[in-house]
Short mmCIF file of C-alpha atoms in Angstrom, two decimals:
data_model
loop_
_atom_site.label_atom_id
_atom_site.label_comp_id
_atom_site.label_asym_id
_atom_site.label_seq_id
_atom_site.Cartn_x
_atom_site.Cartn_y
_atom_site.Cartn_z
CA UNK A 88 7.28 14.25 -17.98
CA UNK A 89 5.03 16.84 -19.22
CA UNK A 90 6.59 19.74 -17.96
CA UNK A 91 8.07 20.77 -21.13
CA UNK A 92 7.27 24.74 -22.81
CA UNK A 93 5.02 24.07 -25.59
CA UNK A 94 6.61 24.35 -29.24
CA UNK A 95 4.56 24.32 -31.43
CA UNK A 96 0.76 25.27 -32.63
CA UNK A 97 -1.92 26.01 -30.66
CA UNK A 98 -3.58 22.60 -30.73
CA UNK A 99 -0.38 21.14 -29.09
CA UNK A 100 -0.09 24.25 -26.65
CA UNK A 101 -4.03 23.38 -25.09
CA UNK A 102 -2.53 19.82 -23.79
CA UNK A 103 0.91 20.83 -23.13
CA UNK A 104 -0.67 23.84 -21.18
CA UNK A 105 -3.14 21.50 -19.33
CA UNK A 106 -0.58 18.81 -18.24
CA UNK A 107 2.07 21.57 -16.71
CA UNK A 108 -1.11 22.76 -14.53
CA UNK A 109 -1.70 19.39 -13.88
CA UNK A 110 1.67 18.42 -12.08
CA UNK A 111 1.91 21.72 -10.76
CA UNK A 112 -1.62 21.09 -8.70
CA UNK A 113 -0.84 17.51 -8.12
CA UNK A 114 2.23 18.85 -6.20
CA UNK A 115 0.67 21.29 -4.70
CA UNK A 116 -2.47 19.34 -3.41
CA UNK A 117 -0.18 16.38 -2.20
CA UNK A 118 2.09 19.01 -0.20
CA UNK A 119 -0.44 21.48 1.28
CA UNK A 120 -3.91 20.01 0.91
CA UNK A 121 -6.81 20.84 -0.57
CA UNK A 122 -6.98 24.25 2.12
CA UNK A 123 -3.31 24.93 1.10
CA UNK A 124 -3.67 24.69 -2.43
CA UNK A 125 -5.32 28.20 -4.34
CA UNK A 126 -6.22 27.73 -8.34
CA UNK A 127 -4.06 30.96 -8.29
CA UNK A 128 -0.94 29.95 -6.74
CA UNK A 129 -0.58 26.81 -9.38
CA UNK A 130 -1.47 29.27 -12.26
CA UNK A 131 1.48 31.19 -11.10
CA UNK A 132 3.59 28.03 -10.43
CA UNK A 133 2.73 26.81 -14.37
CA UNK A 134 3.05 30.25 -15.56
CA UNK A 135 -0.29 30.10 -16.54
CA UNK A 136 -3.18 33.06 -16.14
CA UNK A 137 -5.88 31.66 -13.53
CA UNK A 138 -8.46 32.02 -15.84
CA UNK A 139 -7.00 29.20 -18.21
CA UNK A 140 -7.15 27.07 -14.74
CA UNK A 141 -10.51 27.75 -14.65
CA UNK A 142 -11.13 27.50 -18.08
CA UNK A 143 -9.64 23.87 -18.40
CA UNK A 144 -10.72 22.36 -15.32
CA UNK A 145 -13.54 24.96 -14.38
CA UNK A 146 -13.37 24.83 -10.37
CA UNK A 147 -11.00 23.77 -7.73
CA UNK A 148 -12.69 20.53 -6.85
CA UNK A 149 -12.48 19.59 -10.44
CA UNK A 150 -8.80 20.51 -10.28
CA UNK A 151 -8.33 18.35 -7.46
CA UNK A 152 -10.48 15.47 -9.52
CA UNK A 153 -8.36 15.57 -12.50
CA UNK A 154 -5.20 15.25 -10.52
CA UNK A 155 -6.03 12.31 -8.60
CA UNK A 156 -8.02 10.33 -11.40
CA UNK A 157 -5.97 6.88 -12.23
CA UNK A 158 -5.31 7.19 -16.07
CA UNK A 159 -6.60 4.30 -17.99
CA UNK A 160 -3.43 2.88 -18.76
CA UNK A 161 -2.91 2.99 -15.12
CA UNK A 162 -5.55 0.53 -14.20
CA UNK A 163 -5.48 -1.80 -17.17
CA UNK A 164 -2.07 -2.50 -15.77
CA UNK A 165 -3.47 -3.51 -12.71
CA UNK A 166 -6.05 -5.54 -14.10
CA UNK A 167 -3.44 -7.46 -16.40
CA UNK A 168 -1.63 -8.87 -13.09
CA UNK A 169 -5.21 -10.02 -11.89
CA UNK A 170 -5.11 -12.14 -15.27
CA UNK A 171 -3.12 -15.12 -15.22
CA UNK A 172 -2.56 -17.97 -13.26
CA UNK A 173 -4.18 -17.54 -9.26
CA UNK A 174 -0.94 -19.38 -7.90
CA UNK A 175 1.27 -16.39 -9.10
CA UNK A 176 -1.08 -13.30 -8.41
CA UNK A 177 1.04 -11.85 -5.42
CA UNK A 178 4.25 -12.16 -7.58
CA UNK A 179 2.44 -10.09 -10.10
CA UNK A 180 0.79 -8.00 -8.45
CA UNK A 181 3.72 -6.47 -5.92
CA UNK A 182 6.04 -6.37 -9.37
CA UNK A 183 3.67 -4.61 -11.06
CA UNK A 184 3.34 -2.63 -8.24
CA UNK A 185 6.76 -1.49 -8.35
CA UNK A 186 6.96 -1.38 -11.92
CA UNK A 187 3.82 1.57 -11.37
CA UNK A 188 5.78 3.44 -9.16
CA UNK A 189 8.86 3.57 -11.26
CA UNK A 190 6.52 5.17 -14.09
CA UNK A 191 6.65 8.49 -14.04
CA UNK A 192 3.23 9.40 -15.17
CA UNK A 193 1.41 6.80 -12.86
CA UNK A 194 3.88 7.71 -9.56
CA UNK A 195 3.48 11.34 -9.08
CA UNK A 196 -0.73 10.44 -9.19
CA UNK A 197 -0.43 7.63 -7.13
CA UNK A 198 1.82 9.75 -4.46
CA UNK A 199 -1.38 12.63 -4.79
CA UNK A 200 -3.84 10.72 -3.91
CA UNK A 201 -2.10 8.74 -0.76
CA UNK A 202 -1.00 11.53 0.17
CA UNK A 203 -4.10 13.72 -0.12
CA UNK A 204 -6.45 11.25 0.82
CA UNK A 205 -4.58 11.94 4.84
CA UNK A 206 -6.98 15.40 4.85
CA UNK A 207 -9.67 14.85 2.24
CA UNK A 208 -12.57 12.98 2.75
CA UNK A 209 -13.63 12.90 -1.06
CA UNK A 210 -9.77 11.76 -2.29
CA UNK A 211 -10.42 9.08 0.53
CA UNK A 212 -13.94 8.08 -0.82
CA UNK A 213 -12.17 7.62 -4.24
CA UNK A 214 -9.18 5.87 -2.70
CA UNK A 215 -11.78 3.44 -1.46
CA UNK A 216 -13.30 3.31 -4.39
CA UNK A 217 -9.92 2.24 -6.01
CA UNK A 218 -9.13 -0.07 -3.87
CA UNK A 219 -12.40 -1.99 -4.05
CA UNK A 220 -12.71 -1.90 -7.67
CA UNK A 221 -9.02 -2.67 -9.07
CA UNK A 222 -8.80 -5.21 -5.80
CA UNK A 223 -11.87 -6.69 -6.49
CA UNK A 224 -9.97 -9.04 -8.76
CA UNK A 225 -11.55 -12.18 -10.70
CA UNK A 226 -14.32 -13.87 -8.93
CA UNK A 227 -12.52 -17.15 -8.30
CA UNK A 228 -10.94 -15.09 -5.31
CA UNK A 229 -12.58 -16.03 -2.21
CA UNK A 230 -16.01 -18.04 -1.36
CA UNK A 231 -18.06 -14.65 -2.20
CA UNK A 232 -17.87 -11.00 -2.19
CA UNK A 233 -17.63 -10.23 1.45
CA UNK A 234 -14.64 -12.43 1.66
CA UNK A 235 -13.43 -11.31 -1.57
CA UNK A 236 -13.29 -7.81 -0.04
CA UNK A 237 -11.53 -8.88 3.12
CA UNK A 238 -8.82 -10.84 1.04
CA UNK A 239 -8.67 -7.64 -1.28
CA UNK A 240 -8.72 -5.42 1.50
CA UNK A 241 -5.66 -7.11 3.29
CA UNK A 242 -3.72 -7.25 -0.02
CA UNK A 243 -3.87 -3.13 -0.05
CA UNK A 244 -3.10 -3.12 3.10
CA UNK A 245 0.42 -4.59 2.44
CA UNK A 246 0.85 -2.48 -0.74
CA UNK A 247 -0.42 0.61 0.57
CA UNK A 248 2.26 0.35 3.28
CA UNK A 249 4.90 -0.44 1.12
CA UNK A 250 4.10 2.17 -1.16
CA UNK A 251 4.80 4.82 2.61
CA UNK A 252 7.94 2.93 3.79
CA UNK A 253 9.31 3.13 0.34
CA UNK A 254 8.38 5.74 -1.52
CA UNK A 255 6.81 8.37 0.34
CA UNK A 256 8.89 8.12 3.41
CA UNK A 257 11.76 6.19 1.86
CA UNK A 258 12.74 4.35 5.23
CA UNK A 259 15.70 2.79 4.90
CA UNK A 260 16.77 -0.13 4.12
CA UNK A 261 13.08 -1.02 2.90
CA UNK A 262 13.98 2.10 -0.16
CA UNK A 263 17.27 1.28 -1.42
CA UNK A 264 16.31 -2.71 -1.90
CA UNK A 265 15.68 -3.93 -5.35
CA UNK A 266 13.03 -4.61 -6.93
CA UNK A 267 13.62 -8.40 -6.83
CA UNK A 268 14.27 -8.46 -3.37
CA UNK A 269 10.86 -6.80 -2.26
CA UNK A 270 8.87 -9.22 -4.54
CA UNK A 271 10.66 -11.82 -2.98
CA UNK A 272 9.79 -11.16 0.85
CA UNK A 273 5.96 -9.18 -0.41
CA UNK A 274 4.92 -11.60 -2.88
CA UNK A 275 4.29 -15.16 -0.45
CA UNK A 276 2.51 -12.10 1.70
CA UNK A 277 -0.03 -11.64 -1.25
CA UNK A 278 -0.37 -14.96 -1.58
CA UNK A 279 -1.41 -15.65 1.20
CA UNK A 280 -4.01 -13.02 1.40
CA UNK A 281 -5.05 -14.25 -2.20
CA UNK A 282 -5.53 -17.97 -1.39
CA UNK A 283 -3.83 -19.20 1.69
CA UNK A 284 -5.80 -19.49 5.26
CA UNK A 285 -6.72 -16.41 6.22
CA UNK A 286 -9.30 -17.85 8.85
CA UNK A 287 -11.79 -16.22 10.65
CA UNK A 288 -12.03 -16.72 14.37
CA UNK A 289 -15.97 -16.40 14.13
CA UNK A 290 -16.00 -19.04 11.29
CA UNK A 291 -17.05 -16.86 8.26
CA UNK A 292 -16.80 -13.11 7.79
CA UNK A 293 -19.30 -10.98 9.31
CA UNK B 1213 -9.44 12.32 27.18
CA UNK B 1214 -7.92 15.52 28.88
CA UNK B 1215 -10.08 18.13 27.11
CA UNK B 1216 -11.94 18.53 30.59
CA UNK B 1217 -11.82 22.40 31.84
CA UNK B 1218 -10.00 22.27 34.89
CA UNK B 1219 -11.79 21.96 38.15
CA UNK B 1220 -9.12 22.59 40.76
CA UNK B 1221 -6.06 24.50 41.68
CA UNK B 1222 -3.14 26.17 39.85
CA UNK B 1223 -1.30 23.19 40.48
CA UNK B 1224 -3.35 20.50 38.63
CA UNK B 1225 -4.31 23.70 36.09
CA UNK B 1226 -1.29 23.71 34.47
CA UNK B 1227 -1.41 20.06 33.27
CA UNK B 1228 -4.76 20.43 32.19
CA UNK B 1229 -4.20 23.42 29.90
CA UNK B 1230 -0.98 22.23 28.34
CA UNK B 1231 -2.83 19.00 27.95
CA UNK B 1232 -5.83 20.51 25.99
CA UNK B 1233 -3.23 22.62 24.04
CA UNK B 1234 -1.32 19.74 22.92
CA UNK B 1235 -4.93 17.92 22.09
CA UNK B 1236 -6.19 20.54 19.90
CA UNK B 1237 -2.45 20.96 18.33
CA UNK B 1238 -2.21 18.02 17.49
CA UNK B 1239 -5.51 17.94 15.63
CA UNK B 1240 -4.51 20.81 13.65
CA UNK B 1241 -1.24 19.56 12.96
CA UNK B 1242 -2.85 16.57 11.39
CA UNK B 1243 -5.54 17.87 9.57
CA UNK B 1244 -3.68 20.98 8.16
CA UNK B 1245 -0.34 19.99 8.20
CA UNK B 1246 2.58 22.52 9.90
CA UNK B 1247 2.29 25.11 7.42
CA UNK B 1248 -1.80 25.15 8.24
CA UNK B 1249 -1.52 25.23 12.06
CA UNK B 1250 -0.80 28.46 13.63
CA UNK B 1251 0.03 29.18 17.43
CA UNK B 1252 -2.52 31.70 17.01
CA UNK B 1253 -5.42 29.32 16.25
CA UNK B 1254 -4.18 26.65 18.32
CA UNK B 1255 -4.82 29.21 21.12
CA UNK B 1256 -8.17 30.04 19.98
CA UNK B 1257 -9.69 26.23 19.82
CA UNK B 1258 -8.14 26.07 23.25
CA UNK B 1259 -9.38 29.05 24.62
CA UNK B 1260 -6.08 29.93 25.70
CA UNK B 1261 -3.63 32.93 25.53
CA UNK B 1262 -1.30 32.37 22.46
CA UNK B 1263 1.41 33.33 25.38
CA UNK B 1264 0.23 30.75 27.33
CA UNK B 1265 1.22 28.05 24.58
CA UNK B 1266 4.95 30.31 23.71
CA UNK B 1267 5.14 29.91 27.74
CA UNK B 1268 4.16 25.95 27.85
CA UNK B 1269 5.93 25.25 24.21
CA UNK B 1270 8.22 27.88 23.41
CA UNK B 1271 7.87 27.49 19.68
CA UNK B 1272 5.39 25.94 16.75
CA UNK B 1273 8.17 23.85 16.14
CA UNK B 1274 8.43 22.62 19.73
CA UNK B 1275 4.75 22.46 19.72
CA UNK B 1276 4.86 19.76 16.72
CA UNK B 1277 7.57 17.73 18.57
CA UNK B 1278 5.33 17.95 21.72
CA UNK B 1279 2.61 16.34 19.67
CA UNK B 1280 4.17 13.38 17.69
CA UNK B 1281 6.28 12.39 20.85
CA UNK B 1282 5.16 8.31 21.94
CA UNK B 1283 4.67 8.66 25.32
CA UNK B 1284 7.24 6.16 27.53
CA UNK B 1285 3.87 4.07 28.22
CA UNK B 1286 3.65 3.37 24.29
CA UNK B 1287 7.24 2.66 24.10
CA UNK B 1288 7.15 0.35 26.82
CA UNK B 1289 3.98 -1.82 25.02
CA UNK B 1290 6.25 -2.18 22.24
CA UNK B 1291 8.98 -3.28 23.95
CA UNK B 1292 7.19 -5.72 26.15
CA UNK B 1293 5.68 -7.38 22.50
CA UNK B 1294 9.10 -7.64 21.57
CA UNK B 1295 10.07 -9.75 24.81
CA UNK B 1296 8.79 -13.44 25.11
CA UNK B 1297 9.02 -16.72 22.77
CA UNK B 1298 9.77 -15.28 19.29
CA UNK B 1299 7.81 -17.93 17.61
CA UNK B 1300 4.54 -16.01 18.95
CA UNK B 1301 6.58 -12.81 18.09
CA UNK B 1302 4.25 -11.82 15.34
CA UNK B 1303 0.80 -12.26 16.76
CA UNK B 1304 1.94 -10.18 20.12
CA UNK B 1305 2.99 -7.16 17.53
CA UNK B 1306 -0.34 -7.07 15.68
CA UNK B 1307 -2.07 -7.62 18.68
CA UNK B 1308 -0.39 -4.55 20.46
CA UNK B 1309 -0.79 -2.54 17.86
CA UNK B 1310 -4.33 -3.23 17.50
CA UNK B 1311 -4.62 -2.69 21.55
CA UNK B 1312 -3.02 0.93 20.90
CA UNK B 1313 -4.96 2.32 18.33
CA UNK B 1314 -7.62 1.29 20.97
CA UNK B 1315 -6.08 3.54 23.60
CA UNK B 1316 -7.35 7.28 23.67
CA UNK B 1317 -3.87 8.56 25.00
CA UNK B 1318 -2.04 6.82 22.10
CA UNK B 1319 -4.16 6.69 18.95
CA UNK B 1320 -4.15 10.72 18.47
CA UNK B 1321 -0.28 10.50 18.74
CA UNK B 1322 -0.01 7.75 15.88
CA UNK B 1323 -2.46 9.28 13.84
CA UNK B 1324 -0.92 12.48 14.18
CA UNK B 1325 2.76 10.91 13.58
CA UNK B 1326 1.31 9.04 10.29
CA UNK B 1327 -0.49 11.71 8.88
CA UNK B 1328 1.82 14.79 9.66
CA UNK B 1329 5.11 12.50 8.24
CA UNK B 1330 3.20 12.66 4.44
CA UNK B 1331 4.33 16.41 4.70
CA UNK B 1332 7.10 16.97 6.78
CA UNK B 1333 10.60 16.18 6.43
CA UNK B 1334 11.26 16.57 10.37
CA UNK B 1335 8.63 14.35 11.68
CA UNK B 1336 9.54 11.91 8.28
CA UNK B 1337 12.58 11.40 10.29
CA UNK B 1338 10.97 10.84 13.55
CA UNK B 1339 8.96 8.47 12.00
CA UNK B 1340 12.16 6.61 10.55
CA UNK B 1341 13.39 6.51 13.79
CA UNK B 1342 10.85 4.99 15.73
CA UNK B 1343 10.40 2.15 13.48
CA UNK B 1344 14.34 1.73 12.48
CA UNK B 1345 14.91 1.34 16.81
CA UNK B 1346 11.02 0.27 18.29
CA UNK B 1347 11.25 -2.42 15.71
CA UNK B 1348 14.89 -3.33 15.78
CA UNK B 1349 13.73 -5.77 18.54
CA UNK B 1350 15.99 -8.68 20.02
CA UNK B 1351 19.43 -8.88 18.62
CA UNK B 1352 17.82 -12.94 18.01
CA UNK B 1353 16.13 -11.40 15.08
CA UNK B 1354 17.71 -11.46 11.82
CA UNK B 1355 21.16 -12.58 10.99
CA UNK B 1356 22.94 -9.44 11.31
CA UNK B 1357 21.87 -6.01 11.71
CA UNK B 1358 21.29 -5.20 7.99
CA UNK B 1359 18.90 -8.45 7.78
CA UNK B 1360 17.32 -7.20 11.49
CA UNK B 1361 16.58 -3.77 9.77
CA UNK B 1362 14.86 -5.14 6.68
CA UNK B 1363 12.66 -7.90 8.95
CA UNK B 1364 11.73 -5.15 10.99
CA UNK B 1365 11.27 -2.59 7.65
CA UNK B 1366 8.56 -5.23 6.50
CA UNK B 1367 6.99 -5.48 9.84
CA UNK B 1368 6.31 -1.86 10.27
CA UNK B 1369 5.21 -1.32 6.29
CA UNK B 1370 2.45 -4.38 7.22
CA UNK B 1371 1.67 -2.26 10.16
CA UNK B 1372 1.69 1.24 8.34
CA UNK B 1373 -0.52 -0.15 5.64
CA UNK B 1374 -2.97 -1.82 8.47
CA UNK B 1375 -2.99 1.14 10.14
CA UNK B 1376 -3.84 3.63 7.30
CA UNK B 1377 -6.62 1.50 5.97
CA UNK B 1378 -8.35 0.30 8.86
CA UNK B 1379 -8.17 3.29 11.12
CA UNK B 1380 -6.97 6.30 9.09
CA UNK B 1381 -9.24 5.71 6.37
CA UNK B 1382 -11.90 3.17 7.31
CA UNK B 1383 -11.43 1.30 4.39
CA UNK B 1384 -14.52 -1.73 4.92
CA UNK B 1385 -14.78 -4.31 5.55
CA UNK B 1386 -11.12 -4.30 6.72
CA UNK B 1387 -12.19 -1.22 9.44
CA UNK B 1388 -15.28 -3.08 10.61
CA UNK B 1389 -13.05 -6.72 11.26
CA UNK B 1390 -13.02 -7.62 14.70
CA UNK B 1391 -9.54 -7.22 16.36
CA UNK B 1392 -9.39 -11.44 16.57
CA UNK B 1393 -9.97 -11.49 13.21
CA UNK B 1394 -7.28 -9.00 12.10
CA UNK B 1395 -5.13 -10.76 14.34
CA UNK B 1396 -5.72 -13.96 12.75
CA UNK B 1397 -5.06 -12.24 9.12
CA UNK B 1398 -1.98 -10.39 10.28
CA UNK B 1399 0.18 -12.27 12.16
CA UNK B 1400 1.33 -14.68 9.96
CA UNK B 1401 2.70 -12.09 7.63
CA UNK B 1402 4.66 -10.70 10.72
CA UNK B 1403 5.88 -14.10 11.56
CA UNK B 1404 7.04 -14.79 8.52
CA UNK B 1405 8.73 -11.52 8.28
CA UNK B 1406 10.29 -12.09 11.68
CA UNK B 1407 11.74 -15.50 11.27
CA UNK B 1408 10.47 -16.64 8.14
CA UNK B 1409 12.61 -17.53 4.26
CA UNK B 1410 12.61 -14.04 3.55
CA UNK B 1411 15.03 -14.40 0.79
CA UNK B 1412 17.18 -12.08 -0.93
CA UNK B 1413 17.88 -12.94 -4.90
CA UNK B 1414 21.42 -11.74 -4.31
CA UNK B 1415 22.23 -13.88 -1.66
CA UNK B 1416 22.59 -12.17 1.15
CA UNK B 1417 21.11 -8.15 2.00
CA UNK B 1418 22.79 -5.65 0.26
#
């Protein structure tokens, strides 16, 4: 975590600084909302003076971007389960899934913006936004994009749900089974959505 | 809907106000989350008394139970799914859940339950509860009650997820599907889920 008091020079302190007012307004947004959450309640939470909020992220809205942005690393995982072999894209893509949410730079976003997107139409534009793009997947999914979509949508459907049963509501038993055992009873799910018959009474998608 | 201004008596009055209270609560509750809804502006959007809502409710906190408490009538279209041939078990759940979101007494409640459980730990529980016993259907499902509990865990998280993207966020093109079409996605899953080889790597549920 990033959390730590910076130790040494100055050109450390600048990201340490920036990532402790980083979690603290992730928390804060996810918890409270965008209405709940004041640039100088998470300067006092990190410790901070509220003009180095503003001076690092410059307004509130650009707070609220920066903690809900997927890093990089975030969706090139993502994209690596969409590589591979069709016939095993649900396995990969619930475990890697899971393995997202046990990372504990990727959860805490991930938590912010499902969370936040319940109140805020602009987290839910970009949550849409996610979805479509890192769902999009390879083009060998579906007969063209609109179906593409639908298959795409469904599979975030299933994750997205998963993701509240188990880890923002931790239902049980749904939170205390294993890994394994999720990707075991999600995965044919996926599959499914990815390749199987997911007819269309009307014949094609609208 | 029952935001009408009442047209006759004392008698029928009181049912409307508490009624428009509990509409305009509940809206608050979900948009701004318990710590953002006061008694005070609850009263207001009503054009109420703030007594008037202490007199109906007693308490915010009874207030926020009023509004995230499934009406009997909801309960009962659950139930009813849950009755009949279990081999058409997971179409009738989709389908009624699809048919509720539909109804104007019901889909305020469920949106209000999903989106008020991301912040509080009191209607997180409620939430648990409803799916841990509206989903624990027939005692036909699942080997035991451990294996009953995790069918019925992965039911409601396909349901959750559905429910979030197509009607709490409008995520297209799965929020513009046709209910027949949804259906016709869905209910496989559920089946599956229901009486399907959900295995466990370890053998049996933990």
């Amino acid at each position: 975590m990033t959390s730590a008091k910076p130790k040494s020079g100055p050109r450390d302190e600048r990201g340490v600084l920036a990532a402790r007012i980083l979690d603290v307004a992730r928390e804060s947004f996810a918890e409270h909302g965008k209405a709940g959450t004041t640039v100088r309640a998470v300067a006092r939470s990190a410790d901070v003076d509220p003009a180095l909020v503003y001076h690092y992220y410059g307004s509130k809205d650009a707070l609220l971007e920066a903690c809900t942005t997927p890093p990089p690393e975030w969706i090139a995982t993502i994209a690596e389960a969409w590589g591979g072999p069709t016939d095993q894209l649900g396995r990969r893509l619930v475990a890697v899934t899971l393995e997202n949410w046990r990372n504990d730079e990727f959860a805490p976003i991930m938590r912010a913006v499902l969370l936040i997107a319940a109140h805020d139409d602009g987290i839910r534009e970009k949550l849409r936004l996610i979805v479509q793009t890192s769902l999009m997947g390879p083009a060998a999914i579906g007969l063209n994009d609109q179906e593409r979509l639908i298959r795409a949508g469904l599979v975030s459907s299933q994750l997205i749900g998963l993701a509240f049963v188990r880890y923002l509501w931790k239902i049980e038993p749904i939170a205390s089974m294993s890994d394994a055992e999720v990707v075991a009873a999600i995965a044919p799910t996926l599959q499914r959505y990815i390749d199987g018959p997911v007819h269309f009474p009307s014949g094609s998608p609208k």
